Coordinates of C-alpha atoms and ligand atoms in Angstrom, one line a residue:
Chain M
X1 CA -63.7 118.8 29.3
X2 CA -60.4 121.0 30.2
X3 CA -57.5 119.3 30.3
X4 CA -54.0 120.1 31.4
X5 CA -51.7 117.8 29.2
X6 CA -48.1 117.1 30.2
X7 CA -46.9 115.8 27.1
X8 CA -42.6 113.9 26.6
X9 CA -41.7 116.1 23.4
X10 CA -38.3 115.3 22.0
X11 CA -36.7 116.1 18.8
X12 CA -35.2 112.6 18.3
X13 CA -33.5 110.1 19.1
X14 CA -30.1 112.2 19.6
X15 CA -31.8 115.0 21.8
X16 CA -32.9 114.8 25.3
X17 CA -36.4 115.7 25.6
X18 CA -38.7 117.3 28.1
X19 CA -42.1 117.2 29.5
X20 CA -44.3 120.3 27.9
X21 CA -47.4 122.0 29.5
X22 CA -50.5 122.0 27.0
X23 CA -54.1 123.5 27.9
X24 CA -56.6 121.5 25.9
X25 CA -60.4 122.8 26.1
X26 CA -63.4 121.4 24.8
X27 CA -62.8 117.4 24.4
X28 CA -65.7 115.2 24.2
X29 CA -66.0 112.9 26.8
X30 CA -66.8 110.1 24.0
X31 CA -63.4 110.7 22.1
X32 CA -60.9 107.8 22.4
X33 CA -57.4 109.5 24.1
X34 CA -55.5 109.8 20.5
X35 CA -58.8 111.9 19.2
X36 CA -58.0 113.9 22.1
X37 CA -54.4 113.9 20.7
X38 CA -55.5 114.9 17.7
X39 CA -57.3 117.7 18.6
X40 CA -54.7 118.8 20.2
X41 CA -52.2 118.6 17.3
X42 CA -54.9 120.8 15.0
X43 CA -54.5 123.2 17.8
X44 CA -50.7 122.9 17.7
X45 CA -50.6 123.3 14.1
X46 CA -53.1 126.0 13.9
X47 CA -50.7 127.7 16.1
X48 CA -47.4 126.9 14.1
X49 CA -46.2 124.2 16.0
X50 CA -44.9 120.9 15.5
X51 CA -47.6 118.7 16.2
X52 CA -47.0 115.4 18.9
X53 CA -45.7 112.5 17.3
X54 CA -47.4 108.9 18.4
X55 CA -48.2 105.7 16.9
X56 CA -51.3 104.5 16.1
X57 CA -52.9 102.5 13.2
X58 CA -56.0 100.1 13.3
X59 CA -57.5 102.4 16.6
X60 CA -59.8 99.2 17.3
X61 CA -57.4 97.5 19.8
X62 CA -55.7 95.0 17.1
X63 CA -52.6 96.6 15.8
X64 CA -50.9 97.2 18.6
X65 CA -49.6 100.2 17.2
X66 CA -50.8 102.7 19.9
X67 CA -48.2 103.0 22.9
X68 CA -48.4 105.9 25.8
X69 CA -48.1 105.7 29.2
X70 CA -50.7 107.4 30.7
X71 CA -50.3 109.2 34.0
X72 CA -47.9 105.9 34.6
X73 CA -49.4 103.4 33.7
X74 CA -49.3 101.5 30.2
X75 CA -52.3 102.4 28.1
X76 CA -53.5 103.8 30.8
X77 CA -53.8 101.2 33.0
X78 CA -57.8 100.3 32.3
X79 CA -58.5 96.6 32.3
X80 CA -58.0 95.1 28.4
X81 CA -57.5 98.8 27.0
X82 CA -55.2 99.8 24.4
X83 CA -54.9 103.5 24.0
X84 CA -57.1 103.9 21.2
X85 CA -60.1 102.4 23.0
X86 CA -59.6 104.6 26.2
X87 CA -62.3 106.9 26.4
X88 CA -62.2 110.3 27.5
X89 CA -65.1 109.5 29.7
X90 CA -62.2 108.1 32.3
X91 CA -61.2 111.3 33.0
X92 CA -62.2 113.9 34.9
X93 CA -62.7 117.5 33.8
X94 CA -59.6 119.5 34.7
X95 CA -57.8 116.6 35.5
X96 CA -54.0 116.8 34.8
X97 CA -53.1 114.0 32.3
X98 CA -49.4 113.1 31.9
X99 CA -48.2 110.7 28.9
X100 CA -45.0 109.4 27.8
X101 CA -43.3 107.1 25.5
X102 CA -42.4 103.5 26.7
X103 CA -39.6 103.5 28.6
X104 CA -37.1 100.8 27.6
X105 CA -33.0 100.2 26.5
X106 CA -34.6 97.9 23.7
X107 CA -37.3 100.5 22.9
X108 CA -35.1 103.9 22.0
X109 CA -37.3 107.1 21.5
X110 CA -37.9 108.3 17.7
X111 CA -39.6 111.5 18.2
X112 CA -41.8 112.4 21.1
X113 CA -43.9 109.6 21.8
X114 CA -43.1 107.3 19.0
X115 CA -40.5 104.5 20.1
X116 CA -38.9 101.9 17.6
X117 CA -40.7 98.4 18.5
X118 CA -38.1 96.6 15.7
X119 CA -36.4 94.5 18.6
X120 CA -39.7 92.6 19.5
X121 CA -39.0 91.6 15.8
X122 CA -35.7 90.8 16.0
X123 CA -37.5 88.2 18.8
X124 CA -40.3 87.3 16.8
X125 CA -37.6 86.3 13.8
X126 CA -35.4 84.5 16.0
X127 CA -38.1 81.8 16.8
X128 CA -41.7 82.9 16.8
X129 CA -42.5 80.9 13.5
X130 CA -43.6 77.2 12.4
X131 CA -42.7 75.4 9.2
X132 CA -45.3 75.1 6.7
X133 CA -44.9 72.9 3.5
X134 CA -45.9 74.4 0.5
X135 CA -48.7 72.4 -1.7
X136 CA -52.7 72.1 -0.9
X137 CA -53.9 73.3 2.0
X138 CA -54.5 70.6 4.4
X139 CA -57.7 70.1 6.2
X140 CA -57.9 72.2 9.0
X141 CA -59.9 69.2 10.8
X142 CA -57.4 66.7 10.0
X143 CA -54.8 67.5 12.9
X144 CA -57.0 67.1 16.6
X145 CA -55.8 69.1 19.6
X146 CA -57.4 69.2 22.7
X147 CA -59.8 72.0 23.2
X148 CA -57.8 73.5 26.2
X149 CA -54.6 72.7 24.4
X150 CA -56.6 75.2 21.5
X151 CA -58.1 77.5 24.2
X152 CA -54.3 78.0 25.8
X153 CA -53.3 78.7 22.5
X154 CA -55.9 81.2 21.5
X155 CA -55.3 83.1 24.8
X156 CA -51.6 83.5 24.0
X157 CA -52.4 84.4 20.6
X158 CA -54.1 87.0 21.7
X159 CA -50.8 89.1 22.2
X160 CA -50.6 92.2 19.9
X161 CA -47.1 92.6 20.1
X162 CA -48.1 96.3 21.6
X163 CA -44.8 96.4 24.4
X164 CA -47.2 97.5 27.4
X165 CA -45.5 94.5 29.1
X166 CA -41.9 95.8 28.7
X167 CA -42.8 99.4 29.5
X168 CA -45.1 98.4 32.5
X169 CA -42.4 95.9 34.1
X170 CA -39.8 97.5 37.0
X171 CA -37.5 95.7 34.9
X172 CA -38.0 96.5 31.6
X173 CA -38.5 93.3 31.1
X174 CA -40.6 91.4 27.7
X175 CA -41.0 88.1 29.1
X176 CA -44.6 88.3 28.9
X177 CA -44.9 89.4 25.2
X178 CA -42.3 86.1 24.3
X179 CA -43.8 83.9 27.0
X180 CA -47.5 84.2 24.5
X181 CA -45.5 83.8 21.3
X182 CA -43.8 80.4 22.8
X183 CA -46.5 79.7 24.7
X184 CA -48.8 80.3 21.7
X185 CA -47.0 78.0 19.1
X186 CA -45.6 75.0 22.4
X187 CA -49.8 74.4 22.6
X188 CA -50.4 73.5 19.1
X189 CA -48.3 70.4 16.7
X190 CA -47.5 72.7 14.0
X191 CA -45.5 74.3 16.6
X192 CA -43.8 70.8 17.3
X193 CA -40.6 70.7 15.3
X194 CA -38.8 73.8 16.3
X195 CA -40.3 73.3 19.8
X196 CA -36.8 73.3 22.1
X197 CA -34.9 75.5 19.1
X198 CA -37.8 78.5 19.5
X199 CA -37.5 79.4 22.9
X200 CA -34.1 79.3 23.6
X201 CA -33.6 81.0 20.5
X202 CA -36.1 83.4 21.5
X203 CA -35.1 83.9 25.0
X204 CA -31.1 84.9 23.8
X205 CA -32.8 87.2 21.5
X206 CA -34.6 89.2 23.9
X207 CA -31.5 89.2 26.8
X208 CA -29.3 90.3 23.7
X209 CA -31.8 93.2 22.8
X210 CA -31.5 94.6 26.6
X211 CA -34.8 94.1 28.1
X212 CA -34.5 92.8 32.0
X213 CA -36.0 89.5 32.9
X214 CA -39.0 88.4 35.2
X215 CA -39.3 88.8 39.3
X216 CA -42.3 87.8 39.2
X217 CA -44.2 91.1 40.2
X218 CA -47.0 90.2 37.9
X219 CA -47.2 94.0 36.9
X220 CA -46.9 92.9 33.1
X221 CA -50.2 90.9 33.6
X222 CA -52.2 93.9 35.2
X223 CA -51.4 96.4 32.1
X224 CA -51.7 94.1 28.8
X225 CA -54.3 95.5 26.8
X226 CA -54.7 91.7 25.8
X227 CA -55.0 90.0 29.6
X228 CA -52.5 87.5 28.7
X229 CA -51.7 85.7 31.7
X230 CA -48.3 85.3 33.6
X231 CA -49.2 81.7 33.5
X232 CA -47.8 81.4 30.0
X233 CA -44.3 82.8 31.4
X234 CA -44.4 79.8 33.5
X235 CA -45.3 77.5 30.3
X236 CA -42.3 79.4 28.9
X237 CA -40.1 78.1 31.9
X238 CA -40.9 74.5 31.4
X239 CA -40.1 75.3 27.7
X240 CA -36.9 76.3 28.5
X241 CA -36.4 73.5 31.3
X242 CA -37.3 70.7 28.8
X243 CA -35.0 72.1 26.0
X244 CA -32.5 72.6 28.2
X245 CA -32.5 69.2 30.2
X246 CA -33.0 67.5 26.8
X247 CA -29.6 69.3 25.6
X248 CA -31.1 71.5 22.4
Chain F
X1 CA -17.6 77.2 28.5
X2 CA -19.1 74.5 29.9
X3 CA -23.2 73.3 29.9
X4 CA -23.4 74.9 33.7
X5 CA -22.0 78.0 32.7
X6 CA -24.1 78.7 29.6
X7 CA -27.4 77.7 31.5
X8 CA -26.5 80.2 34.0
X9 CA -25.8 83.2 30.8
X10 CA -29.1 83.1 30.2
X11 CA -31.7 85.4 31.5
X12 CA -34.5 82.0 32.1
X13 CA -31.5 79.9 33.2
X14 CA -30.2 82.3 35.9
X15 CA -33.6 82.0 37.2
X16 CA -34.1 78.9 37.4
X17 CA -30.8 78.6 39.3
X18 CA -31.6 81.1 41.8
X19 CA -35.1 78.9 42.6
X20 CA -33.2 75.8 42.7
X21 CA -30.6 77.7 44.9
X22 CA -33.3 79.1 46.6
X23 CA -35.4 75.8 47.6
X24 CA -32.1 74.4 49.1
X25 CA -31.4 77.7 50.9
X26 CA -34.5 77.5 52.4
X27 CA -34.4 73.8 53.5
X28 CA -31.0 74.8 55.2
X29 CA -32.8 77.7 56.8
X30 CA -35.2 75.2 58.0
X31 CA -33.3 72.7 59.4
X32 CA -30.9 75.3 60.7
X33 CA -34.2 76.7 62.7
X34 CA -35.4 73.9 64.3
X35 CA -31.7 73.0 65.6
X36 CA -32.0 76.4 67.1
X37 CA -35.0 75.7 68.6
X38 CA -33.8 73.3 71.2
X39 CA -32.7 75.6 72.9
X40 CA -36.3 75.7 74.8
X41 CA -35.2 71.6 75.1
X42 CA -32.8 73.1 77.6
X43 CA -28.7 72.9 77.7
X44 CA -28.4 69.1 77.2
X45 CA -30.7 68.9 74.1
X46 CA -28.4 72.6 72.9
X47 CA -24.8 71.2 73.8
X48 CA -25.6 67.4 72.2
X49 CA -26.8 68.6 69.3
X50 CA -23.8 71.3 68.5
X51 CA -21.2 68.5 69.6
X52 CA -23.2 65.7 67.2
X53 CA -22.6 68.6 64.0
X54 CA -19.0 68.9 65.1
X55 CA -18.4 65.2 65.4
X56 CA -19.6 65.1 61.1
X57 CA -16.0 65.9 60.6
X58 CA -15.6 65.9 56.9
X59 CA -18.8 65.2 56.1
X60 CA -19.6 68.9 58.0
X61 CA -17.1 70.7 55.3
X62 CA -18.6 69.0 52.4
X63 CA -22.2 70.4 53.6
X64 CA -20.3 74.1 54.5
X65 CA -18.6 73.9 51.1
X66 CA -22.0 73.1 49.6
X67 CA -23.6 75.7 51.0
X68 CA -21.0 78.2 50.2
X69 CA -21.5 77.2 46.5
X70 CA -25.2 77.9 46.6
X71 CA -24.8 80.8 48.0
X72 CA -22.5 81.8 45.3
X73 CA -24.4 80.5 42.7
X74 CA -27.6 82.6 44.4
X75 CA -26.1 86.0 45.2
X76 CA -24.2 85.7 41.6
X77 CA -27.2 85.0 39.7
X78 CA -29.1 87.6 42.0
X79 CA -26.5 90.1 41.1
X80 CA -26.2 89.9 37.1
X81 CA -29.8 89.8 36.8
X82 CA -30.2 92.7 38.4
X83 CA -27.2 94.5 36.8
X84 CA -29.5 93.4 33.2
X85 CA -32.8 95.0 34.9
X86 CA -31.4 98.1 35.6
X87 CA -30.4 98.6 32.6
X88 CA -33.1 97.7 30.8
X89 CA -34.3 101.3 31.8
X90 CA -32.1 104.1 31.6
X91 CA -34.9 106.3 31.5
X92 CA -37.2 106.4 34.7
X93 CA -40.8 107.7 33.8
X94 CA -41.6 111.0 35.4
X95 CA -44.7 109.5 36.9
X96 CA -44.9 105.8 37.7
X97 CA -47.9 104.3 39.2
X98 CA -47.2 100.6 40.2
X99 CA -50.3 98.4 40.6
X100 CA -49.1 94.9 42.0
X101 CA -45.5 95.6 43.3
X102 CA -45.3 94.6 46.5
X103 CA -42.8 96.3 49.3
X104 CA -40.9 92.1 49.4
X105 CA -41.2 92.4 45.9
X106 CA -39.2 95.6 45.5
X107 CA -36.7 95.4 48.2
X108 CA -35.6 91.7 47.1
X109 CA -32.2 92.3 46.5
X110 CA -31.6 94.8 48.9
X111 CA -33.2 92.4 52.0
X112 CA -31.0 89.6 50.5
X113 CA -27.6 91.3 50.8
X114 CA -28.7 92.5 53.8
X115 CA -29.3 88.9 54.9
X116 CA -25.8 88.8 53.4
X117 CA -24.0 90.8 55.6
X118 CA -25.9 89.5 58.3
X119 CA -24.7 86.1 57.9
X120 CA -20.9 87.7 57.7
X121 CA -21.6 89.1 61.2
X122 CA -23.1 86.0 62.4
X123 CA -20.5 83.4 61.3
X124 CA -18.0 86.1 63.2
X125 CA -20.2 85.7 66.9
X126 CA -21.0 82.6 67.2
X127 CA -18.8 80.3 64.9
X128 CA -15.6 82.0 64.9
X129 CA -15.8 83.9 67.8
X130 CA -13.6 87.2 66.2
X131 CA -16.1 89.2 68.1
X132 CA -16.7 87.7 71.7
X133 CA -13.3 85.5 72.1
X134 CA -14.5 84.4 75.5
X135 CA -16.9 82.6 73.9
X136 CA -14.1 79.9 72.7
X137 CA -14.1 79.0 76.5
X138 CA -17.2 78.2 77.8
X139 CA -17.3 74.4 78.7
X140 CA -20.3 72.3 80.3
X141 CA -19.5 69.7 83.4
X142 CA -19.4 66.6 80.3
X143 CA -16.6 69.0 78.2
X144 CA -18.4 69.9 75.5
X145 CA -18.2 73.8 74.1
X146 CA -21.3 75.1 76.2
X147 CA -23.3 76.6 73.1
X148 CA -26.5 77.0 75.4
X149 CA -24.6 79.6 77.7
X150 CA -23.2 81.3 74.7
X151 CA -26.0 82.0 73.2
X152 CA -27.4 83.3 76.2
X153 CA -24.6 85.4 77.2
X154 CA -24.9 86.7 73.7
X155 CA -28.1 87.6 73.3
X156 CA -28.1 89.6 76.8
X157 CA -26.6 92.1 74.5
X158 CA -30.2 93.9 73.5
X159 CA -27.8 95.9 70.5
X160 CA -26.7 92.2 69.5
X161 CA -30.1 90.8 69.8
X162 CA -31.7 93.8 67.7
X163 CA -29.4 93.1 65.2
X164 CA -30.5 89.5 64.9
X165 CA -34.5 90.5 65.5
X166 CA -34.0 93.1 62.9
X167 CA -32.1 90.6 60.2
X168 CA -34.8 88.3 60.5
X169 CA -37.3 90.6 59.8
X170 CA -35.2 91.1 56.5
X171 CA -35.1 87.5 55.8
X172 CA -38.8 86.9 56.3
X173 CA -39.2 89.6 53.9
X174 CA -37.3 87.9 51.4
X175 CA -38.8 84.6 52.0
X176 CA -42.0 86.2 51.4
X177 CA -41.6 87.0 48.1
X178 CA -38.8 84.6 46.8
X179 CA -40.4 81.4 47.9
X180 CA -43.7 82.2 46.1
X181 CA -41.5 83.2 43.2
X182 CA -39.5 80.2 43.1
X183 CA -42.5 78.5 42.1
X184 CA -43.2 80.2 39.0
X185 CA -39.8 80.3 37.9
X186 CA -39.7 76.8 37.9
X187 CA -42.9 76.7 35.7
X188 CA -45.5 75.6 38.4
X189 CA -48.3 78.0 37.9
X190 CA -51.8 76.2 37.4
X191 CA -55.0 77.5 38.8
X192 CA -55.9 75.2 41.1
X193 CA -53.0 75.5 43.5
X194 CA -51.9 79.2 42.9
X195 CA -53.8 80.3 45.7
X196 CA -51.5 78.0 47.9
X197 CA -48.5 78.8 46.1
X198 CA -49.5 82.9 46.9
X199 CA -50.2 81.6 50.4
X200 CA -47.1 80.2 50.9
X201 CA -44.3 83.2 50.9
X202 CA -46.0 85.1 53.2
X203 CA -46.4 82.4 55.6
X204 CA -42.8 80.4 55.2
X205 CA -41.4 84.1 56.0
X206 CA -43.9 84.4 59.0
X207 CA -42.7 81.4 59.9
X208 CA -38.8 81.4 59.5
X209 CA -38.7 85.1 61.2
X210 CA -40.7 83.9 64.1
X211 CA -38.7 81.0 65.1
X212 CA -35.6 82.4 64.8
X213 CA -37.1 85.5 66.6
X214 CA -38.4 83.4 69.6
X215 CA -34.6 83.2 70.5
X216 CA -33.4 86.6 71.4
X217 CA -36.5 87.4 72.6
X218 CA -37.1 84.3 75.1
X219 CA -33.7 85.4 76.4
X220 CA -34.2 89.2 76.4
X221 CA -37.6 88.1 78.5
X222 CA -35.6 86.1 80.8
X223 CA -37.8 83.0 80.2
X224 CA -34.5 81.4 79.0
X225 CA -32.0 81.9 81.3
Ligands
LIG301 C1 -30.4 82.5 53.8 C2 -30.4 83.2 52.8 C3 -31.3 83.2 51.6 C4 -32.4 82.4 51.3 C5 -33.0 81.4 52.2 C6 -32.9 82.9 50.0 C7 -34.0 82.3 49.4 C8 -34.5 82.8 48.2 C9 -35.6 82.2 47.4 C10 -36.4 80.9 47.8 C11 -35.8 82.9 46.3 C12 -36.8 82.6 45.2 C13 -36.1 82.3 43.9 C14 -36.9 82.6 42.7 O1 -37.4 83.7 42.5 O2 -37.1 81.7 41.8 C15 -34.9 84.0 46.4 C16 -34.8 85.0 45.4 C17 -33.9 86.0 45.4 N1 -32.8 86.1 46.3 FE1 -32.5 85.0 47.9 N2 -32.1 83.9 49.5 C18 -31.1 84.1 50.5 C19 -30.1 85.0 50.4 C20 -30.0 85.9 49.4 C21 -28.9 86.8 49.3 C22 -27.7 86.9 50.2 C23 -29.1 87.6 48.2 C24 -28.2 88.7 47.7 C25 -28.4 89.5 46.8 C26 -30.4 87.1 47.6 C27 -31.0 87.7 46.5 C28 -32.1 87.2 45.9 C29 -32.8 87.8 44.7 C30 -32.4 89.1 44.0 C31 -33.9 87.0 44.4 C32 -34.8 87.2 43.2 C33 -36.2 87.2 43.6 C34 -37.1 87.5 42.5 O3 -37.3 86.7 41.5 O4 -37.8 88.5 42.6 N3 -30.8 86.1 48.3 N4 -34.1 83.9 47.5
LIG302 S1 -48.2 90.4 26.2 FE1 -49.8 92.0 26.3 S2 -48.7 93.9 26.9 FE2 -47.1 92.4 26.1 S3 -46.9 92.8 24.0 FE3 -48.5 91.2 24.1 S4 -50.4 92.4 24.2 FE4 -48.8 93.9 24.6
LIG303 S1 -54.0 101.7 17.3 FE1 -54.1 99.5 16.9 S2 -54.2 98.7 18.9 FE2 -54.4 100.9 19.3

């Protein structure tokens, strides 16, 4: 396949960056979209240039490392895909491919594509923990919880903390990332005793790091990589309601 | 600062204020509505019904002053929140492809403060009467401020009745998206009555548009005269 990349290069986080013309040739329609990256980056190095920056780790869809938006959309935009697992094959040859770093206030640009995810945890340490007593393990048996009290939970848990939410929404907004994290923990009893404390702890955290806030466009819902469900923003409501009503 | 005003600092609280605020918007818009519609009842039905809100008295300011609060309360949620959204992206990306936006979705804020301004021009014709004065002296044979004849009179005026036609538009608009909104900002989201819940935006602002729409255009038409 021949590609034409346009690709957000910028130096750091001082500079302003730009979008650069690259001519790729010869990708494999089975390569995932960072092994076209990195093909790409031999070829920039070969050539003496600096090589993209982006992040990427486990490249199975777990980490939540990877991060581009591709030709606007997050991760591409392909039902429950992270970057890594996009294949080439979703292309066409000598299609134009544009890819930039998630845009957010509360997700400032490193270098190129690379953005510094540290305010989801800022979030995740102002709530998006349980207690645990130290001693024996109990038996994971011992506690019941309805199975779709567990199957709400699992869902949620899903999240990979990736930011396609944030970068997706009109509003830059991450409710859909903390909605699965108090959603997530508000579905099981260990979650119980910081219950009320948890998400409005968590929900000043994200307003303080500058991310927007929900209207409910849904467009958070259509690009997670992870298909968590705007349903658990509304669960995150009622948290908020209940703690709020119940004066926490 | 007090419980109220803490609620409202929050990003999740704000919201929930502005679908509370919302939900009694709405009824008023509602109510307001059907009061208009008996206008097709004739001049009697029009004329008793303006003189029987009059006659409130005090109880007529306490519902204005209510309704000025909620208002408040709405547009100054509406406003913040969207000051925090915008900049929550300073940054726009050179190419964004939107899947689920809808045109009501977008244009909330704009069709609300154009609802806004709207109502300002409104409260001006036919309440105050800063723009037609000779409104203040239309009288049916029992005394009473003939609002039927007003409103007729008014709405003559095809550049007064587009504006009204067109504000209504804006509003149904609005409705379309914010009263399936409210919804889920309150928490109610479960599958088995989403598809309602979707349903019912489209159709309250279908709704609300039309029967304030049938007004101007009944008299335009000359079938009320
Ligand atoms: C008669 C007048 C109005 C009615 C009946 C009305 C009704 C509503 C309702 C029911 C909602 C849904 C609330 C929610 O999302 O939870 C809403 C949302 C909203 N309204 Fe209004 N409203 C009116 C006027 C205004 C005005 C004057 C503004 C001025 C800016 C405004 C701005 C907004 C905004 C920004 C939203 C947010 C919607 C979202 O979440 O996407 N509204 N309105
Ligand atoms: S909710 Fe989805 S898009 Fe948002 S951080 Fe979690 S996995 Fe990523
Ligand atoms: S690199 Fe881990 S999810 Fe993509």
């Amino acid at each position: 396949m021949d590609l034409t990349l346009r690709v957000w290069r910028q130096k750091d986080g001082q500079s302003t960056g730009t979008l650069e013309t690259y001519q790729i040739s010869g990708i494999i329609p089975d390569m995932s979209f960072l092994e076209m990256l990195d093909v790409t980056n031999e070829r920039l190095i070969e050539e003496g240039k600096d090589p993209i920056a982006f992040d990427h780790d486990c490249r199975e869809g777990i980490c939540g490392a990877c991060s581009l938006v591709i030709n606007g959309r997050a991760h591409g935009g392909f039902s429950g895909t992270t970057t890594c697992q996009l294949h080439m094959r979703k292309f066409n040859d000598g299609d134009t491919i544009t890819v930039e770093p998630w845009r957010a206030t509360a997700f400032p640009v490193l270098k190129d594509l690379v953005v510094d995810r540290t305010s989801f945890d800022r979030i995740i340490q102002a709530g998006g923990f349980i207690s645990a007593n130290t001693g024996g393990a109990p038996d994971g048996n011992a506690v019941p919880i309805p199975k779709p009290d567990a199957d709400a939970a699992m869902d949620a848990a899903a999240c990979i903390g990736c930011g396609a939410c944030a970068a997706s929404c009109p509003n830059g907004s991450a409710m859909l990332f903390v909605a699965a994290k108090v959603s997530h923990l508000a579905h099981l009893p260990q979650g119980m005793p910081e219950r009320g404390q948890r998400v409005l702890s968590m929900v000043a955290k994200m307003d303080e790091e500058g991310f927007g806030n929900c209207t409910n466009h849904a467009e958070c819902e259509a690009m997670c990589p992870k298909d968590i469900s705007i349903s658990h923003i509304a669960k995150m409501n009622r948290e908020f309601i209940r703690a709020t009503v119940r004066g926490e | 600062m007090g419980r109220f005003a803490k609620v409202l600092q929050s990003s999740i609280g704000a919201k929930v204020a502005m679908a509370v605020t919302g939900i009694l918007l709405v009824l008023f818009i509602i109510a307001h509505m059907l009061g208009n519609l008996l206008m097709f009842a004739g001049p009697e039905a029009t004329n008793a019904y303006a003189k029987g809100l009059k006659d409130l008295g005090a109880l007529l300011w306490v519902a204005r002053i209510g309704l000025l609060v909620v208002f408040l309360v709405h547009i100054g949620s509406a406003l913040r929140l969207w000051r925090m959204n915008q900049a929550a992206r300073p940054q726009a990306y050179a190419v964004s492809e939107s899947t689920m936006v809808t045109y009501a979705g977008r244009s909330i804020v704009l069709t609300g403060l154009l609802v806004l301004a709207f109502a300002a021009y409104h409260l001006l014709h036919f309440t105050l009467f800063a723009t037609n004065p000779e409104f203040a002296q239309l009288h049916d044979a029992q005394g009473r401020h003939d609002v039927y004849r007003m409103v007729i009179l008014g709405f003559r005026n095809t550049a007064v009745s587009g504006v009204y036609l067109v504000s209504m538009i804006l509003l149904g608009l609005h409705l379309s998206h914010g009263v399936t909104s409210l919804f889920q900002s309150l928490g109610i989201n479960n599958p088995s009555y989403n598809p309602l819940i979707k349903r019912l935006g489209p159709w309250s602002g279908v709704l609300v548009a039309a029967g304030f729409m049938a007004i101007p255009l009944a008299v335009l038409a000359g079938v009320l005269k």
